[in-house]
Amino acid sequence: GAELRKTDRGSGRDLPVIPPYAEDWQIISVTAVQDDVTVHGLTPHLHLRGKSMTYVATYPNGENEVLLSVPNYDFNWQHYYDLVQPKKLPAGSKLTVFTSFDNSIKNRYNPAPDKEVYWGEQSWDEMYSPQVRITVDKYDLTKMKPATEEE
């Protein structure tokens, strides 16, 4: 079975070390939605060992909805996914991201399956950055004053 790791912060720098030869190493991050928000887009960002990423919204009534599933992540094709219809997430919802990494010899892009993999900015390191583009519904961005140099 797959080994699971869980973090409640979702920060890529919290990525635990991926062990050598791990074929389906998983991490789950959970973010609580504290205000009504609108999701406009999602961007999974991983490096060479990234295998898959799925974003799931859980509403206050317990209903789950997959917002994005990328079952065959490819480092060479990093996309911004814009939702055709923005998705409202009410306060009390949570956003869970399920991510899988392949540090095995089966991953043809893996530069060193025999090494532990740490978070890092270089492609031979790994990055875990499940990005979400949102607006907070209580703020009307059309009425906000632009910042000036005097402020």
Short mmCIF file of N, CA and C in Angstrom, two decimals, residues 3-148:
data_model
loop_
_atom_site.label_atom_id
_atom_site.label_comp_id
_atom_site.label_asym_id
_atom_site.label_seq_id
_atom_site.Cartn_x
_atom_site.Cartn_y
_atom_site.Cartn_z
N GLU A 3 2.26 4.79 1.24
CA GLU A 3 2.57 5.43 2.52
C GLU A 3 1.96 6.83 2.49
N LEU A 4 1.26 7.22 3.53
CA LEU A 4 0.60 8.51 3.57
C LEU A 4 1.28 9.44 4.55
N ARG A 5 1.39 10.70 4.15
CA ARG A 5 1.88 11.75 5.03
C ARG A 5 0.78 12.80 5.07
N LYS A 6 0.68 13.51 6.15
CA LYS A 6 -0.35 14.54 6.25
C LYS A 6 0.26 15.78 6.86
N THR A 7 -0.08 16.92 6.27
CA THR A 7 0.33 18.21 6.83
C THR A 7 -0.89 19.09 6.86
N ASP A 8 -1.00 19.95 7.84
CA ASP A 8 -2.16 20.83 7.90
C ASP A 8 -1.83 22.23 7.40
N ARG A 9 -0.61 22.42 6.91
CA ARG A 9 -0.23 23.76 6.46
C ARG A 9 -0.17 23.88 4.95
N GLY A 10 0.14 22.82 4.25
CA GLY A 10 0.15 22.86 2.80
C GLY A 10 1.32 23.63 2.21
N SER A 11 2.31 23.98 3.01
CA SER A 11 3.47 24.70 2.51
C SER A 11 4.43 23.70 1.90
N GLY A 12 4.90 23.99 0.70
CA GLY A 12 5.83 23.10 0.03
C GLY A 12 7.07 22.84 0.84
N ARG A 13 7.50 23.80 1.64
CA ARG A 13 8.71 23.61 2.44
C ARG A 13 8.49 22.61 3.56
N ASP A 14 7.24 22.22 3.79
CA ASP A 14 6.93 21.21 4.78
C ASP A 14 6.97 19.81 4.20
N LEU A 15 7.37 19.68 2.92
CA LEU A 15 7.41 18.38 2.27
C LEU A 15 8.38 17.47 3.00
N PRO A 16 7.88 16.36 3.55
CA PRO A 16 8.81 15.41 4.17
C PRO A 16 9.72 14.78 3.12
N VAL A 17 10.80 14.20 3.56
CA VAL A 17 11.76 13.57 2.65
C VAL A 17 11.09 12.38 1.96
N ILE A 18 11.23 12.33 0.63
CA ILE A 18 10.70 11.20 -0.13
C ILE A 18 11.78 10.12 -0.15
N PRO A 19 11.44 8.91 0.31
CA PRO A 19 12.46 7.86 0.40
C PRO A 19 12.88 7.32 -0.97
N PRO A 20 14.06 6.72 -1.04
CA PRO A 20 14.50 6.11 -2.29
C PRO A 20 13.54 5.01 -2.75
N TYR A 21 13.39 4.90 -4.04
CA TYR A 21 12.62 3.84 -4.70
C TYR A 21 11.12 3.84 -4.38
N ALA A 22 10.61 4.89 -3.75
CA ALA A 22 9.18 4.96 -3.43
C ALA A 22 8.40 5.21 -4.71
N GLU A 23 7.53 4.28 -5.07
CA GLU A 23 6.80 4.35 -6.34
C GLU A 23 5.52 5.18 -6.24
N ASP A 24 4.88 5.17 -5.10
CA ASP A 24 3.61 5.86 -4.94
C ASP A 24 3.58 6.53 -3.57
N TRP A 25 4.48 7.48 -3.36
CA TRP A 25 4.61 8.16 -2.07
C TRP A 25 3.63 9.32 -2.05
N GLN A 26 2.79 9.39 -1.03
CA GLN A 26 1.69 10.35 -1.03
C GLN A 26 1.77 11.34 0.12
N ILE A 27 1.24 12.51 -0.17
CA ILE A 27 1.09 13.55 0.86
C ILE A 27 -0.31 14.15 0.69
N ILE A 28 -0.91 14.50 1.81
CA ILE A 28 -2.25 15.10 1.82
C ILE A 28 -2.15 16.41 2.58
N SER A 29 -2.66 17.48 2.00
CA SER A 29 -2.73 18.75 2.74
C SER A 29 -4.17 19.20 2.81
N VAL A 30 -4.53 19.80 3.93
CA VAL A 30 -5.89 20.24 4.18
C VAL A 30 -5.86 21.71 4.57
N THR A 31 -6.68 22.51 3.91
CA THR A 31 -6.79 23.94 4.22
C THR A 31 -8.23 24.26 4.58
N ALA A 32 -8.43 24.86 5.75
CA ALA A 32 -9.77 25.28 6.18
C ALA A 32 -10.11 26.60 5.51
N VAL A 33 -11.34 26.70 5.03
CA VAL A 33 -11.83 27.93 4.41
C VAL A 33 -12.56 28.72 5.49
N GLN A 34 -12.01 29.88 5.86
CA GLN A 34 -12.56 30.64 6.98
C GLN A 34 -13.53 31.73 6.57
N ASP A 35 -13.51 32.14 5.30
CA ASP A 35 -14.45 33.12 4.77
C ASP A 35 -15.05 32.55 3.50
N ASP A 36 -16.20 33.08 3.06
CA ASP A 36 -16.73 32.70 1.76
C ASP A 36 -15.73 33.12 0.70
N VAL A 37 -15.34 32.18 -0.16
CA VAL A 37 -14.37 32.48 -1.22
C VAL A 37 -14.90 31.96 -2.55
N THR A 38 -14.30 32.47 -3.62
CA THR A 38 -14.57 31.97 -4.96
C THR A 38 -13.26 31.47 -5.54
N VAL A 39 -13.27 30.22 -6.00
CA VAL A 39 -12.10 29.63 -6.64
C VAL A 39 -12.20 29.92 -8.13
N HIS A 40 -11.13 30.50 -8.68
CA HIS A 40 -11.10 30.84 -10.10
C HIS A 40 -10.21 29.89 -10.90
N GLY A 41 -9.18 29.35 -10.26
CA GLY A 41 -8.28 28.47 -10.98
C GLY A 41 -7.37 27.71 -10.04
N LEU A 42 -6.72 26.70 -10.58
CA LEU A 42 -5.86 25.81 -9.81
C LEU A 42 -4.60 25.50 -10.62
N THR A 43 -3.48 25.38 -9.95
CA THR A 43 -2.23 25.05 -10.62
C THR A 43 -1.44 24.06 -9.79
N PRO A 44 -1.41 22.81 -10.19
CA PRO A 44 -0.52 21.87 -9.51
C PRO A 44 0.91 22.14 -9.96
N HIS A 45 1.82 22.23 -9.00
CA HIS A 45 3.22 22.44 -9.36
C HIS A 45 4.08 21.45 -8.58
N LEU A 46 4.71 20.58 -9.33
CA LEU A 46 5.61 19.57 -8.79
C LEU A 46 6.84 19.54 -9.67
N HIS A 47 7.82 18.73 -9.31
CA HIS A 47 9.00 18.60 -10.15
C HIS A 47 9.02 17.21 -10.79
N LEU A 48 10.20 16.65 -11.02
CA LEU A 48 10.34 15.45 -11.85
C LEU A 48 9.73 14.18 -11.26
N ARG A 49 9.53 14.14 -9.96
CA ARG A 49 8.95 12.95 -9.35
C ARG A 49 7.45 13.08 -9.12
N GLY A 50 6.88 14.24 -9.48
CA GLY A 50 5.44 14.42 -9.35
C GLY A 50 4.69 13.41 -10.19
N LYS A 51 3.69 12.78 -9.61
CA LYS A 51 2.94 11.72 -10.29
C LYS A 51 1.48 12.12 -10.51
N SER A 52 0.84 12.67 -9.48
CA SER A 52 -0.56 13.06 -9.62
C SER A 52 -0.92 14.10 -8.55
N MET A 53 -1.99 14.86 -8.82
CA MET A 53 -2.50 15.80 -7.83
C MET A 53 -4.01 15.96 -8.06
N THR A 54 -4.75 15.89 -6.95
CA THR A 54 -6.21 16.05 -7.00
C THR A 54 -6.64 17.01 -5.91
N TYR A 55 -7.47 18.00 -6.30
CA TYR A 55 -8.02 18.98 -5.37
C TYR A 55 -9.48 18.60 -5.10
N VAL A 56 -9.84 18.46 -3.81
CA VAL A 56 -11.20 18.11 -3.43
C VAL A 56 -11.74 19.15 -2.46
N ALA A 57 -12.90 19.71 -2.80
CA ALA A 57 -13.60 20.62 -1.88
C ALA A 57 -14.56 19.80 -1.04
N THR A 58 -14.57 20.05 0.27
CA THR A 58 -15.55 19.44 1.16
C THR A 58 -16.37 20.58 1.74
N TYR A 59 -17.66 20.56 1.46
CA TYR A 59 -18.56 21.63 1.90
C TYR A 59 -18.99 21.40 3.34
N PRO A 60 -19.52 22.44 4.00
CA PRO A 60 -19.94 22.29 5.40
C PRO A 60 -20.95 21.16 5.64
N ASN A 61 -21.74 20.82 4.61
CA ASN A 61 -22.72 19.72 4.76
C ASN A 61 -22.09 18.34 4.58
N GLY A 62 -20.75 18.30 4.35
CA GLY A 62 -20.05 17.03 4.21
C GLY A 62 -19.91 16.55 2.77
N GLU A 63 -20.56 17.21 1.83
CA GLU A 63 -20.47 16.81 0.42
C GLU A 63 -19.06 17.11 -0.11
N ASN A 64 -18.52 16.17 -0.89
CA ASN A 64 -17.22 16.34 -1.53
C ASN A 64 -17.39 16.59 -3.02
N GLU A 65 -16.49 17.42 -3.57
CA GLU A 65 -16.50 17.67 -5.00
C GLU A 65 -15.05 17.78 -5.49
N VAL A 66 -14.73 17.01 -6.51
CA VAL A 66 -13.40 17.10 -7.11
C VAL A 66 -13.38 18.36 -7.98
N LEU A 67 -12.48 19.29 -7.66
CA LEU A 67 -12.34 20.50 -8.45
C LEU A 67 -11.37 20.31 -9.61
N LEU A 68 -10.34 19.49 -9.39
CA LEU A 68 -9.36 19.21 -10.43
C LEU A 68 -8.67 17.90 -10.11
N SER A 69 -8.52 17.05 -11.13
CA SER A 69 -7.75 15.82 -10.99
C SER A 69 -6.76 15.75 -12.14
N VAL A 70 -5.49 15.67 -11.79
CA VAL A 70 -4.43 15.49 -12.78
C VAL A 70 -3.77 14.15 -12.44
N PRO A 71 -4.29 13.06 -13.05
CA PRO A 71 -3.83 11.72 -12.67
C PRO A 71 -2.45 11.35 -13.22
N ASN A 72 -2.01 12.04 -14.26
CA ASN A 72 -0.71 11.74 -14.87
C ASN A 72 0.07 13.03 -15.02
N TYR A 73 0.54 13.56 -13.90
CA TYR A 73 1.28 14.82 -13.92
C TYR A 73 2.54 14.69 -14.76
N ASP A 74 2.85 15.72 -15.53
CA ASP A 74 4.05 15.75 -16.36
C ASP A 74 4.74 17.09 -16.15
N PHE A 75 5.95 17.06 -15.64
CA PHE A 75 6.73 18.27 -15.37
C PHE A 75 6.87 19.15 -16.61
N ASN A 76 6.86 18.54 -17.77
CA ASN A 76 7.02 19.28 -19.03
C ASN A 76 5.76 20.02 -19.46
N TRP A 77 4.64 19.72 -18.82
CA TRP A 77 3.36 20.34 -19.19
C TRP A 77 2.71 20.90 -17.93
N GLN A 78 3.22 22.04 -17.47
CA GLN A 78 2.67 22.65 -16.26
C GLN A 78 1.61 23.67 -16.68
N HIS A 79 0.40 23.39 -16.30
CA HIS A 79 -0.73 24.19 -16.75
C HIS A 79 -1.37 24.98 -15.61
N TYR A 80 -1.93 26.13 -16.00
CA TYR A 80 -2.86 26.86 -15.14
C TYR A 80 -4.24 26.41 -15.57
N TYR A 81 -5.01 25.88 -14.65
CA TYR A 81 -6.36 25.43 -14.96
C TYR A 81 -7.33 26.49 -14.46
N ASP A 82 -8.00 27.16 -15.39
CA ASP A 82 -9.02 28.15 -15.05
C ASP A 82 -10.37 27.45 -15.09
N LEU A 83 -11.17 27.64 -14.05
CA LEU A 83 -12.49 27.02 -14.02
C LEU A 83 -13.41 27.75 -15.00
N VAL A 84 -14.16 27.02 -15.79
CA VAL A 84 -15.11 27.62 -16.73
C VAL A 84 -16.13 28.43 -15.94
N GLN A 85 -16.59 27.86 -14.84
CA GLN A 85 -17.52 28.53 -13.94
C GLN A 85 -16.84 28.61 -12.57
N PRO A 86 -16.49 29.81 -12.08
CA PRO A 86 -15.86 29.90 -10.75
C PRO A 86 -16.70 29.17 -9.70
N LYS A 87 -16.03 28.59 -8.73
CA LYS A 87 -16.67 27.75 -7.72
C LYS A 87 -16.69 28.46 -6.38
N LYS A 88 -17.88 28.61 -5.80
CA LYS A 88 -18.04 29.22 -4.48
C LYS A 88 -17.78 28.17 -3.40
N LEU A 89 -16.91 28.54 -2.45
CA LEU A 89 -16.69 27.70 -1.28
C LEU A 89 -17.09 28.50 -0.05
N PRO A 90 -18.16 28.10 0.62
CA PRO A 90 -18.58 28.86 1.80
C PRO A 90 -17.64 28.63 2.98
N ALA A 91 -17.62 29.60 3.88
CA ALA A 91 -16.86 29.45 5.12
C ALA A 91 -17.26 28.13 5.77
N GLY A 92 -16.28 27.46 6.34
CA GLY A 92 -16.55 26.15 6.94
C GLY A 92 -16.23 25.00 6.00
N SER A 93 -15.94 25.31 4.74
CA SER A 93 -15.51 24.28 3.80
C SER A 93 -14.05 23.97 4.07
N LYS A 94 -13.55 22.95 3.41
CA LYS A 94 -12.11 22.69 3.44
C LYS A 94 -11.69 22.26 2.04
N LEU A 95 -10.44 22.53 1.74
CA LEU A 95 -9.86 22.12 0.48
C LEU A 95 -8.74 21.13 0.77
N THR A 96 -8.87 19.93 0.24
CA THR A 96 -7.89 18.88 0.47
C THR A 96 -7.19 18.58 -0.85
N VAL A 97 -5.87 18.49 -0.78
CA VAL A 97 -5.08 18.18 -1.97
C VAL A 97 -4.35 16.85 -1.72
N PHE A 98 -4.61 15.89 -2.62
CA PHE A 98 -3.99 14.57 -2.56
C PHE A 98 -2.92 14.54 -3.65
N THR A 99 -1.68 14.27 -3.25
CA THR A 99 -0.57 14.30 -4.20
C THR A 99 0.25 13.03 -4.08
N SER A 100 0.71 12.55 -5.23
CA SER A 100 1.51 11.33 -5.26
C SER A 100 2.82 11.61 -6.01
N PHE A 101 3.89 11.00 -5.52
CA PHE A 101 5.22 11.15 -6.12
C PHE A 101 5.75 9.77 -6.49
N ASP A 102 6.55 9.71 -7.56
CA ASP A 102 7.18 8.47 -7.99
C ASP A 102 8.69 8.66 -8.00
N ASN A 103 9.35 8.12 -6.98
CA ASN A 103 10.81 8.19 -6.88
C ASN A 103 11.43 6.84 -7.23
N SER A 104 10.72 6.08 -8.07
CA SER A 104 11.19 4.74 -8.41
C SER A 104 11.92 4.73 -9.76
N ILE A 105 12.46 3.57 -10.09
CA ILE A 105 13.10 3.41 -11.40
C ILE A 105 12.08 3.37 -12.53
N LYS A 106 10.79 3.20 -12.20
CA LYS A 106 9.73 3.20 -13.22
C LYS A 106 9.47 4.60 -13.78
N ASN A 107 9.88 5.63 -13.04
CA ASN A 107 9.70 7.01 -13.48
C ASN A 107 10.87 7.37 -14.39
N ARG A 108 10.62 7.47 -15.69
CA ARG A 108 11.71 7.69 -16.65
C ARG A 108 12.36 9.06 -16.50
N TYR A 109 11.69 10.01 -15.82
CA TYR A 109 12.27 11.35 -15.62
C TYR A 109 13.08 11.46 -14.34
N ASN A 110 13.06 10.42 -13.52
CA ASN A 110 13.71 10.45 -12.21
C ASN A 110 15.23 10.43 -12.37
N PRO A 111 15.91 11.48 -11.93
CA PRO A 111 17.37 11.52 -12.10
C PRO A 111 18.14 10.64 -11.12
N ALA A 112 17.52 10.24 -10.00
CA ALA A 112 18.26 9.46 -9.00
C ALA A 112 17.30 8.71 -8.09
N PRO A 113 16.74 7.58 -8.55
CA PRO A 113 15.78 6.84 -7.72
C PRO A 113 16.38 6.28 -6.44
N ASP A 114 17.71 6.18 -6.37
CA ASP A 114 18.36 5.62 -5.19
C ASP A 114 18.62 6.65 -4.11
N LYS A 115 18.20 7.91 -4.33
CA LYS A 115 18.46 9.00 -3.38
C LYS A 115 17.18 9.44 -2.67
N GLU A 116 17.35 9.90 -1.42
CA GLU A 116 16.25 10.60 -0.74
C GLU A 116 16.03 11.92 -1.47
N VAL A 117 14.79 12.37 -1.51
CA VAL A 117 14.48 13.61 -2.22
C VAL A 117 13.95 14.64 -1.23
N TYR A 118 14.56 15.82 -1.28
CA TYR A 118 14.19 16.92 -0.40
C TYR A 118 13.52 18.03 -1.19
N TRP A 119 12.78 18.90 -0.47
CA TRP A 119 12.21 20.08 -1.10
C TRP A 119 13.35 20.95 -1.60
N GLY A 120 13.16 21.51 -2.78
CA GLY A 120 14.17 22.42 -3.32
C GLY A 120 13.67 23.08 -4.59
N GLU A 121 14.32 24.13 -4.97
CA GLU A 121 13.88 24.88 -6.15
C GLU A 121 14.42 24.32 -7.46
N GLN A 122 15.43 23.46 -7.41
CA GLN A 122 15.96 22.87 -8.64
C GLN A 122 15.10 21.68 -9.06
N SER A 123 15.03 21.42 -10.35
CA SER A 123 14.17 20.33 -10.84
C SER A 123 14.57 18.96 -10.30
N TRP A 124 15.86 18.75 -10.01
CA TRP A 124 16.27 17.45 -9.48
C TRP A 124 15.88 17.30 -8.02
N ASP A 125 15.53 18.41 -7.34
CA ASP A 125 14.91 18.34 -6.02
C ASP A 125 13.41 18.15 -6.27
N GLU A 126 12.61 18.23 -5.24
CA GLU A 126 11.17 18.14 -5.46
C GLU A 126 10.51 19.38 -4.89
N MET A 127 9.39 19.73 -5.46
CA MET A 127 8.61 20.86 -5.00
C MET A 127 7.17 20.40 -4.87
N TYR A 128 6.51 20.93 -3.88
CA TYR A 128 5.10 20.62 -3.64
C TYR A 128 4.41 21.96 -3.48
N SER A 129 3.69 22.37 -4.52
CA SER A 129 3.06 23.68 -4.50
C SER A 129 1.68 23.62 -5.15
N PRO A 130 0.67 23.16 -4.40
CA PRO A 130 -0.68 23.12 -4.95
C PRO A 130 -1.31 24.52 -4.87
N GLN A 131 -1.26 25.24 -5.97
CA GLN A 131 -1.71 26.63 -5.99
C GLN A 131 -3.21 26.73 -6.28
N VAL A 132 -3.86 27.71 -5.63
CA VAL A 132 -5.28 27.97 -5.81
C VAL A 132 -5.46 29.47 -5.97
N ARG A 133 -6.12 29.89 -7.03
CA ARG A 133 -6.40 31.31 -7.25
C ARG A 133 -7.83 31.60 -6.78
N ILE A 134 -7.93 32.42 -5.72
CA ILE A 134 -9.23 32.71 -5.11
C ILE A 134 -9.42 34.21 -4.95
N THR A 135 -10.67 34.57 -4.74
CA THR A 135 -11.01 35.89 -4.22
C THR A 135 -11.85 35.66 -2.98
N VAL A 136 -11.72 36.57 -2.02
CA VAL A 136 -12.52 36.51 -0.80
C VAL A 136 -13.77 37.33 -1.07
N ASP A 137 -14.94 36.69 -0.97
CA ASP A 137 -16.19 37.29 -1.43
C ASP A 137 -16.55 38.60 -0.73
N LYS A 138 -16.15 38.80 0.50
CA LYS A 138 -16.54 40.01 1.22
C LYS A 138 -15.78 41.24 0.74
N TYR A 139 -14.75 41.07 -0.08
CA TYR A 139 -13.99 42.22 -0.59
C TYR A 139 -14.38 42.51 -2.03
N ASP A 140 -14.76 43.74 -2.30
CA ASP A 140 -15.06 44.18 -3.66
C ASP A 140 -13.79 44.82 -4.22
N LEU A 141 -13.08 44.09 -5.03
CA LEU A 141 -11.80 44.56 -5.54
C LEU A 141 -11.95 45.75 -6.48
N THR A 142 -13.15 45.97 -7.01
CA THR A 142 -13.36 47.12 -7.90
C THR A 142 -13.43 48.42 -7.11
N LYS A 143 -13.63 48.33 -5.80
CA LYS A 143 -13.75 49.54 -4.98
C LYS A 143 -12.52 49.79 -4.11
N MET A 144 -11.53 48.97 -4.22
CA MET A 144 -10.32 49.15 -3.40
C MET A 144 -9.44 50.21 -4.02
N LYS A 145 -8.82 51.01 -3.18
CA LYS A 145 -7.93 52.06 -3.64
C LYS A 145 -6.58 51.46 -4.02
N PRO A 146 -6.01 51.91 -5.13
CA PRO A 146 -4.66 51.42 -5.46
C PRO A 146 -3.65 51.97 -4.48
N ALA A 147 -2.59 51.23 -4.25
CA ALA A 147 -1.52 51.67 -3.36
C ALA A 147 -0.77 52.81 -4.03
N THR A 148 -0.34 53.77 -3.23
CA THR A 148 0.46 54.87 -3.77
C THR A 148 1.80 54.88 -3.06
#
